[in-house]
Amino acid sequence: MKGENLFEYIDLQWFAAEDEGRTEEPSDIKIDKARKEGRVAKSQEVNGAIVFLFSTLALFLLGKWILEQFVEVLVFFFSRCAEGNAMSGTSAVVFFNYFLKTVMPIAFVALLAGVIGNLIQNKGWLFSTKPIQMNFSKILPKFGEYFKKTIFSRQGAFNVVKSILKVAVLVFASFSIIRANIGDLLFIIHGNGNVAGAIGKLASIAMQILFFAAIFFLVISIPDYFVQRREFIESLKMTKQEVKQEFKEMEGDPEVKGRIKQAQKQLLASNIPRAVAESDVVITNPTHFAVALKYDTAQSSAPMVSAKGEDFMAQRIKQIARENDVPIVENRPLARSLYADVDLGDIIPEDYFKAISLVYSHLRKFNKKSGAA
């Protein structure tokens, strides 16, 4: 009974690759909304690796200078250790100044590296107050969701394997570097050489280990970023109902309508030869304007402008029309008005129905083109 109760408590969906019903890829709108809320695909490994690499490089370049500062501060205090005011306020100020001089350069480089890492992953500046807003629902522990994310998930398994790999590689690399320098270390241990030489050798070994670790962390952060990106996309997946609801909301959004219309225009404009070849008629003025019309009763209640052009483009449209036996009708005021008043891909307004119907009647009469009209 205890075993049965345990399995009743643990939701088997914890082990599923996707939440039930969330099978559709997230739309651009949902991804943009998540970005505005401060949620983007991000790997902490990338940030950590960049900060570690830049900090190690700064330590390597400034190491000699930092050592000199340490020596100076030691000399300052040892030269005054027998004085009664060795720990006076002046000494504290001196210590604090030396501390800032040695620590701040590394700290500044680390801060700059962190900013660069975020800019690379965020693809630019990203500012949102949503992550820091008060949310009392996050105060209550959600043990099921926690264990699902950290243990019973692809992400949890990947993190465990990644951590074991990092420790194993670093231990092996450190062992190899120390073993390669074991002769020099024994030489130092037995008291041979001077202090400066010993410090220099130890610093050299430490820098080798640090640089290897920094480069290794950077290399391993690349696949981690793609894993995090995939997990981020998985978390934004939508149900079919959500996709339908979003599409309905998009239809009522004037801005979205405008973007869709602009995209349709660009698509039509980039495919003018085919659009003209499939048109019913080209109305021209005849030198400056040319407007191609197509009437598909299955898609629209009136003819639409399938292509239009001015000057050189007008001549090109007429040339394509002649090559494809598309009738060309000269009507100067109609061509000029259609070009000015009707956008590419739009259905002609009711004000032009009578004039256009006469054109199509003329086409039927001479049996030049489409019987669909």
Coordinates of C-alpha atoms in Angstrom, one line a residue:
M1 CA 0.0 0.0 0.0
K2 CA 2.8 2.4 0.8
G3 CA 4.4 1.8 -2.6
E4 CA 1.0 2.4 -4.3
N5 CA 0.5 5.6 -2.4
L6 CA 4.0 6.8 -3.4
F7 CA 3.2 6.3 -7.1
E8 CA -0.1 8.0 -6.7
Y9 CA 1.7 11.0 -5.2
I10 CA 4.4 11.2 -8.0
D11 CA 2.8 12.4 -11.2
L12 CA 4.0 10.3 -14.1
Q13 CA 3.9 13.5 -16.3
W14 CA 7.1 14.5 -14.5
F15 CA 8.9 12.1 -16.7
A16 CA 7.2 13.2 -20.0
A17 CA 9.2 15.2 -22.6
E18 CA 6.4 17.7 -23.0
D19 CA 3.4 18.8 -21.0
E20 CA 0.2 17.2 -22.2
G21 CA -1.2 19.0 -25.2
R22 CA 1.6 21.5 -25.6
T23 CA 2.7 20.3 -29.0
E24 CA 2.9 23.4 -31.1
E25 CA 6.0 25.5 -31.5
P26 CA 5.8 29.0 -29.9
S27 CA 4.8 31.8 -32.1
D28 CA 6.9 34.9 -32.6
I29 CA 4.3 36.9 -30.6
K30 CA 4.7 34.6 -27.6
I31 CA 8.5 34.7 -27.8
D32 CA 8.4 38.5 -28.0
K33 CA 6.1 38.6 -25.0
A34 CA 8.5 36.4 -23.0
R35 CA 11.3 38.7 -24.0
K36 CA 9.4 41.8 -22.7
E37 CA 9.0 39.9 -19.4
G38 CA 12.7 39.4 -19.2
R39 CA 12.7 35.7 -20.2
V40 CA 15.1 34.7 -22.9
A41 CA 17.2 31.7 -23.8
K42 CA 20.2 32.0 -21.6
S43 CA 23.0 29.8 -20.2
Q44 CA 24.6 30.7 -16.9
E45 CA 27.6 28.6 -18.1
V46 CA 28.3 31.1 -20.9
N47 CA 28.2 34.1 -18.5
G48 CA 30.4 32.2 -15.9
A49 CA 32.9 31.1 -18.6
I50 CA 33.3 34.6 -20.0
V51 CA 33.7 36.2 -16.6
F52 CA 36.2 33.5 -15.5
L53 CA 38.2 33.8 -18.8
F54 CA 38.4 37.6 -18.7
S55 CA 39.2 37.7 -15.0
T56 CA 42.0 35.1 -15.5
L57 CA 43.4 37.1 -18.3
A58 CA 43.3 40.3 -16.2
L59 CA 45.0 38.5 -13.3
F60 CA 47.7 37.2 -15.7
L61 CA 48.4 40.7 -17.1
L62 CA 48.3 42.5 -13.7
G63 CA 49.8 39.7 -11.6
K64 CA 53.2 41.2 -11.3
W65 CA 51.8 44.6 -10.5
I66 CA 49.5 43.1 -7.9
L67 CA 52.4 41.2 -6.3
E68 CA 54.3 44.5 -6.1
Q69 CA 51.4 46.1 -4.3
F70 CA 51.2 43.3 -1.8
V71 CA 54.9 43.6 -1.1
E72 CA 54.5 47.3 -0.6
V73 CA 51.7 47.0 1.9
L74 CA 53.6 44.2 3.8
V75 CA 56.7 46.5 4.0
F76 CA 54.5 49.3 5.2
F77 CA 53.0 47.4 8.1
F78 CA 56.1 45.4 9.1
S79 CA 58.1 48.6 9.3
R80 CA 55.5 49.9 11.8
C81 CA 54.6 46.8 13.7
A82 CA 56.7 47.8 16.7
E83 CA 55.2 51.3 16.9
G84 CA 52.4 52.0 19.3
N85 CA 50.1 53.4 16.6
A86 CA 50.6 50.6 14.1
M87 CA 46.9 50.1 13.8
S88 CA 45.9 53.8 13.7
G89 CA 43.4 55.3 11.3
T90 CA 46.1 56.1 8.8
S91 CA 47.1 52.5 8.6
A92 CA 43.5 51.5 8.0
V93 CA 43.2 54.0 5.2
V94 CA 46.5 52.8 3.6
F95 CA 45.3 49.2 3.8
F96 CA 41.9 50.1 2.3
N97 CA 43.6 52.0 -0.6
Y98 CA 45.9 49.1 -1.4
F99 CA 42.9 46.8 -1.2
L100 CA 41.0 48.9 -3.8
K101 CA 44.0 49.2 -6.0
T102 CA 44.5 45.5 -6.3
V103 CA 40.9 44.3 -6.2
M104 CA 39.0 46.9 -8.3
P105 CA 40.7 46.2 -11.7
I106 CA 39.8 42.5 -11.5
A107 CA 36.3 43.3 -10.3
F108 CA 35.8 45.8 -13.1
V109 CA 37.0 43.4 -15.7
A110 CA 34.6 40.7 -14.3
L111 CA 31.7 43.1 -14.3
L112 CA 32.4 44.1 -17.9
A113 CA 32.7 40.5 -18.9
G114 CA 29.3 39.7 -17.3
V115 CA 27.7 42.6 -19.2
I116 CA 29.2 41.4 -22.5
G117 CA 28.0 37.8 -21.8
N118 CA 24.5 39.0 -21.2
L119 CA 24.5 41.2 -24.3
I120 CA 25.6 38.3 -26.5
Q121 CA 22.9 36.0 -25.2
N122 CA 20.1 38.6 -25.0
K123 CA 21.0 39.9 -28.5
G124 CA 21.1 43.4 -27.3
W125 CA 20.0 45.4 -24.3
L126 CA 17.1 43.9 -22.4
F127 CA 15.4 45.7 -19.5
S128 CA 12.4 44.4 -17.7
T129 CA 11.0 44.8 -14.1
K130 CA 8.9 41.7 -14.3
P131 CA 11.5 39.3 -12.8
I132 CA 11.8 41.5 -9.6
Q133 CA 8.1 42.1 -9.1
M134 CA 6.5 40.8 -5.9
N135 CA 4.9 37.4 -6.6
F136 CA 3.6 35.7 -3.4
S137 CA 2.9 32.4 -5.4
K138 CA 6.7 31.9 -5.6
I139 CA 7.0 32.0 -1.8
L140 CA 5.1 28.8 -1.3
P141 CA 7.3 25.7 -2.1
K142 CA 6.4 23.6 -5.1
F143 CA 8.2 20.4 -4.4
G144 CA 6.7 18.6 -7.3
E145 CA 7.7 21.2 -9.8
Y146 CA 11.2 21.6 -8.2
F147 CA 12.0 17.8 -8.4
K148 CA 10.6 17.7 -11.9
K149 CA 13.0 20.4 -13.1
T150 CA 16.1 19.5 -11.1
I151 CA 15.9 15.6 -11.1
F152 CA 13.2 14.1 -13.3
S153 CA 13.9 16.0 -16.5
R154 CA 16.3 16.2 -19.4
Q155 CA 17.6 19.4 -17.9
G156 CA 18.4 17.8 -14.6
A157 CA 20.1 14.8 -16.2
F158 CA 22.2 17.1 -18.4
N159 CA 23.3 19.2 -15.4
V160 CA 24.4 16.2 -13.5
V161 CA 26.4 14.8 -16.4
K162 CA 27.9 18.3 -17.0
S163 CA 28.9 18.7 -13.4
I164 CA 30.6 15.3 -13.2
L165 CA 32.4 16.0 -16.5
K166 CA 33.7 19.4 -15.3
V167 CA 35.0 18.0 -12.1
A168 CA 36.6 14.9 -13.8
V169 CA 38.3 17.0 -16.5
L170 CA 39.6 19.7 -14.1
V171 CA 41.0 17.1 -11.7
F172 CA 42.7 15.2 -14.5
A173 CA 44.1 18.5 -16.0
S174 CA 45.3 19.8 -12.6
F175 CA 47.0 16.4 -11.9
S176 CA 48.7 16.4 -15.3
I177 CA 50.0 20.0 -15.0
I178 CA 51.3 19.4 -11.4
R179 CA 52.9 16.1 -12.5
A180 CA 54.6 17.8 -15.4
N181 CA 56.1 20.3 -12.9
I182 CA 56.8 17.9 -10.0
G183 CA 60.5 18.3 -10.4
D184 CA 60.4 22.0 -9.9
L185 CA 58.0 21.7 -6.9
L186 CA 60.3 19.2 -5.2
F187 CA 63.2 21.6 -5.8
I188 CA 61.2 24.3 -4.0
I189 CA 60.1 22.0 -1.2
H190 CA 63.7 21.0 -0.4
G191 CA 64.5 24.7 0.2
N192 CA 66.5 25.2 -3.0
G193 CA 66.2 28.5 -4.8
N194 CA 64.8 31.8 -3.6
V195 CA 61.4 33.0 -2.5
A196 CA 60.8 35.1 -5.6
G197 CA 61.6 32.1 -7.8
A198 CA 59.3 29.8 -5.8
I199 CA 56.4 32.3 -6.0
G200 CA 56.9 32.7 -9.7
K201 CA 56.9 29.0 -10.3
L202 CA 53.8 28.4 -8.2
A203 CA 52.1 31.3 -9.9
S204 CA 53.0 29.8 -13.3
I205 CA 51.4 26.5 -12.4
A206 CA 48.3 28.2 -11.0
M207 CA 47.9 30.2 -14.2
Q208 CA 48.2 27.1 -16.4
I209 CA 45.4 25.5 -14.4
L210 CA 43.3 28.6 -14.5
F211 CA 43.6 29.2 -18.2
F212 CA 42.8 25.5 -19.0
A213 CA 39.8 25.7 -16.7
A214 CA 38.6 29.0 -18.3
I215 CA 38.9 27.6 -21.9
F216 CA 37.3 24.3 -20.9
F217 CA 34.4 26.1 -19.3
L218 CA 33.9 28.3 -22.4
V219 CA 33.9 25.2 -24.7
I220 CA 31.4 23.3 -22.5
S221 CA 29.2 26.4 -22.3
I222 CA 28.5 26.3 -26.0
P223 CA 26.4 23.1 -26.0
D224 CA 24.9 24.2 -22.7
Y225 CA 23.6 27.3 -24.4
F226 CA 21.9 25.3 -27.1
V227 CA 20.4 22.9 -24.5
Q228 CA 19.1 25.9 -22.5
R229 CA 17.7 27.4 -25.7
R230 CA 15.9 24.2 -26.6
E231 CA 14.5 24.0 -23.0
F232 CA 13.4 27.6 -23.3
I233 CA 11.5 26.9 -26.5
E234 CA 9.9 23.8 -24.9
S235 CA 8.7 25.9 -22.0
L236 CA 6.9 28.2 -24.4
K237 CA 5.2 25.5 -26.5
M238 CA 1.5 26.1 -27.0
T239 CA -1.6 24.0 -27.2
K240 CA -3.6 24.0 -30.4
Q241 CA -6.3 26.0 -28.6
E242 CA -3.8 28.6 -27.7
V243 CA -2.6 28.9 -31.3
K244 CA -6.2 29.4 -32.4
Q245 CA -6.9 32.0 -29.7
E246 CA -3.7 33.9 -30.6
F247 CA -4.6 33.9 -34.2
K248 CA -8.1 35.3 -33.4
E249 CA -6.5 38.1 -31.3
M250 CA -4.1 38.8 -34.2
E251 CA -6.9 39.3 -36.6
G252 CA -8.3 42.1 -34.5
D253 CA -5.0 43.9 -34.0
P254 CA -4.5 46.7 -36.5
E255 CA -0.7 46.6 -36.2
V256 CA -0.6 42.9 -36.9
K257 CA -3.0 43.4 -39.9
G258 CA -0.7 46.1 -41.2
R259 CA 2.4 43.8 -40.9
I260 CA 0.6 41.0 -42.7
K261 CA -0.6 43.3 -45.4
Q262 CA 2.9 44.7 -45.9
A263 CA 4.3 41.1 -46.1
Q264 CA 1.8 40.2 -48.7
K265 CA 2.7 43.2 -50.8
Q266 CA 6.4 42.4 -50.6
L267 CA 5.6 38.8 -51.7
L268 CA 3.5 40.0 -54.6
A269 CA 6.1 42.6 -55.6
S270 CA 8.9 40.0 -55.6
N271 CA 6.9 37.7 -57.9
I272 CA 5.7 40.2 -60.6
P273 CA 6.4 38.0 -63.7
R274 CA 4.3 35.1 -62.4
A275 CA 1.6 37.5 -61.2
V276 CA 1.3 39.2 -64.5
A277 CA 1.3 35.9 -66.4
E278 CA -1.6 34.6 -64.3
S279 CA -3.6 37.9 -64.6
D280 CA -6.7 38.4 -66.7
V281 CA -5.9 41.8 -68.1
V282 CA -3.4 44.7 -67.9
I283 CA -4.9 48.2 -68.0
T284 CA -2.4 50.8 -69.2
N285 CA -2.4 54.6 -69.8
P286 CA -0.3 53.5 -72.0
T287 CA 3.2 54.8 -71.2
H288 CA 3.4 55.7 -67.5
F289 CA 1.2 53.3 -65.7
A290 CA 0.2 49.6 -65.9
V291 CA -2.1 47.7 -63.6
A292 CA -2.7 44.0 -63.8
L293 CA -6.0 42.5 -62.6
K294 CA -7.0 39.0 -61.6
Y295 CA -10.4 37.7 -60.7
D296 CA -10.6 34.4 -58.8
T297 CA -14.2 33.8 -57.7
A298 CA -13.1 31.2 -55.2
Q299 CA -11.0 33.7 -53.3
S300 CA -12.7 37.1 -53.7
S301 CA -15.9 38.8 -54.7
A302 CA -14.2 41.2 -57.2
P303 CA -11.0 41.5 -59.2
M304 CA -7.8 42.3 -57.3
V305 CA -4.7 44.2 -58.3
S306 CA -2.1 41.4 -58.9
A307 CA 0.7 43.7 -60.2
K308 CA 1.2 47.4 -60.9
G309 CA 4.1 49.6 -62.0
E310 CA 5.1 53.0 -63.1
D311 CA 7.3 54.1 -66.1
F312 CA 10.0 51.4 -66.5
M313 CA 8.1 48.8 -64.4
A314 CA 4.9 49.6 -66.4
Q315 CA 6.8 48.8 -69.6
R316 CA 8.1 45.6 -68.1
I317 CA 4.6 44.5 -67.0
K318 CA 3.3 45.1 -70.6
Q319 CA 6.2 43.1 -72.0
I320 CA 5.4 40.1 -69.7
A321 CA 1.8 40.4 -70.6
R322 CA 2.5 40.2 -74.3
E323 CA 4.8 37.2 -73.8
N324 CA 2.1 35.4 -72.0
D325 CA -0.9 36.5 -74.2
V326 CA -2.5 38.5 -71.5
P327 CA -4.8 41.2 -73.0
I328 CA -3.7 44.8 -72.7
V329 CA -6.4 47.4 -72.5
E330 CA -5.6 51.1 -72.9
N331 CA -7.7 53.3 -70.5
R332 CA -5.7 56.3 -69.3
P333 CA -7.9 57.6 -66.5
L334 CA -8.8 54.1 -65.2
A335 CA -5.1 53.0 -65.2
R336 CA -4.0 56.2 -63.4
S337 CA -6.8 56.0 -60.8
L338 CA -6.3 52.3 -60.1
Y339 CA -2.5 52.8 -59.7
A340 CA -3.1 55.7 -57.2
D341 CA -6.0 54.4 -55.2
V342 CA -5.6 50.6 -55.0
D343 CA -2.7 48.9 -53.3
L344 CA -1.0 45.7 -54.6
G345 CA -3.0 42.7 -53.5
D346 CA -6.2 44.7 -52.7
I347 CA -9.6 44.1 -54.2
I348 CA -10.8 47.0 -56.3
P349 CA -13.3 49.4 -54.6
E350 CA -17.0 49.4 -55.5
D351 CA -16.5 52.8 -57.2
Y352 CA -14.6 51.0 -60.0
F353 CA -17.0 48.0 -60.4
K354 CA -18.8 49.5 -63.4
A355 CA -15.6 50.5 -65.3
I356 CA -14.0 47.1 -64.6
S357 CA -17.1 45.2 -65.5
L358 CA -17.0 46.9 -68.9
V359 CA -13.4 45.8 -69.3
Y360 CA -14.2 42.2 -68.5
S361 CA -17.2 42.3 -70.8
H362 CA -14.9 43.5 -73.6
L363 CA -12.6 40.6 -72.9
R364 CA -15.5 38.1 -73.0
K365 CA -16.8 39.6 -76.2
F366 CA -13.5 39.1 -78.0
N367 CA -12.7 35.9 -76.3
K368 CA -9.2 37.0 -75.4
K369 CA -8.9 35.7 -71.8
S370 CA -10.4 34.0 -68.8
G371 CA -14.0 32.8 -68.8
A372 CA -13.9 33.0 -65.0
A373 CA -14.7 36.6 -65.2

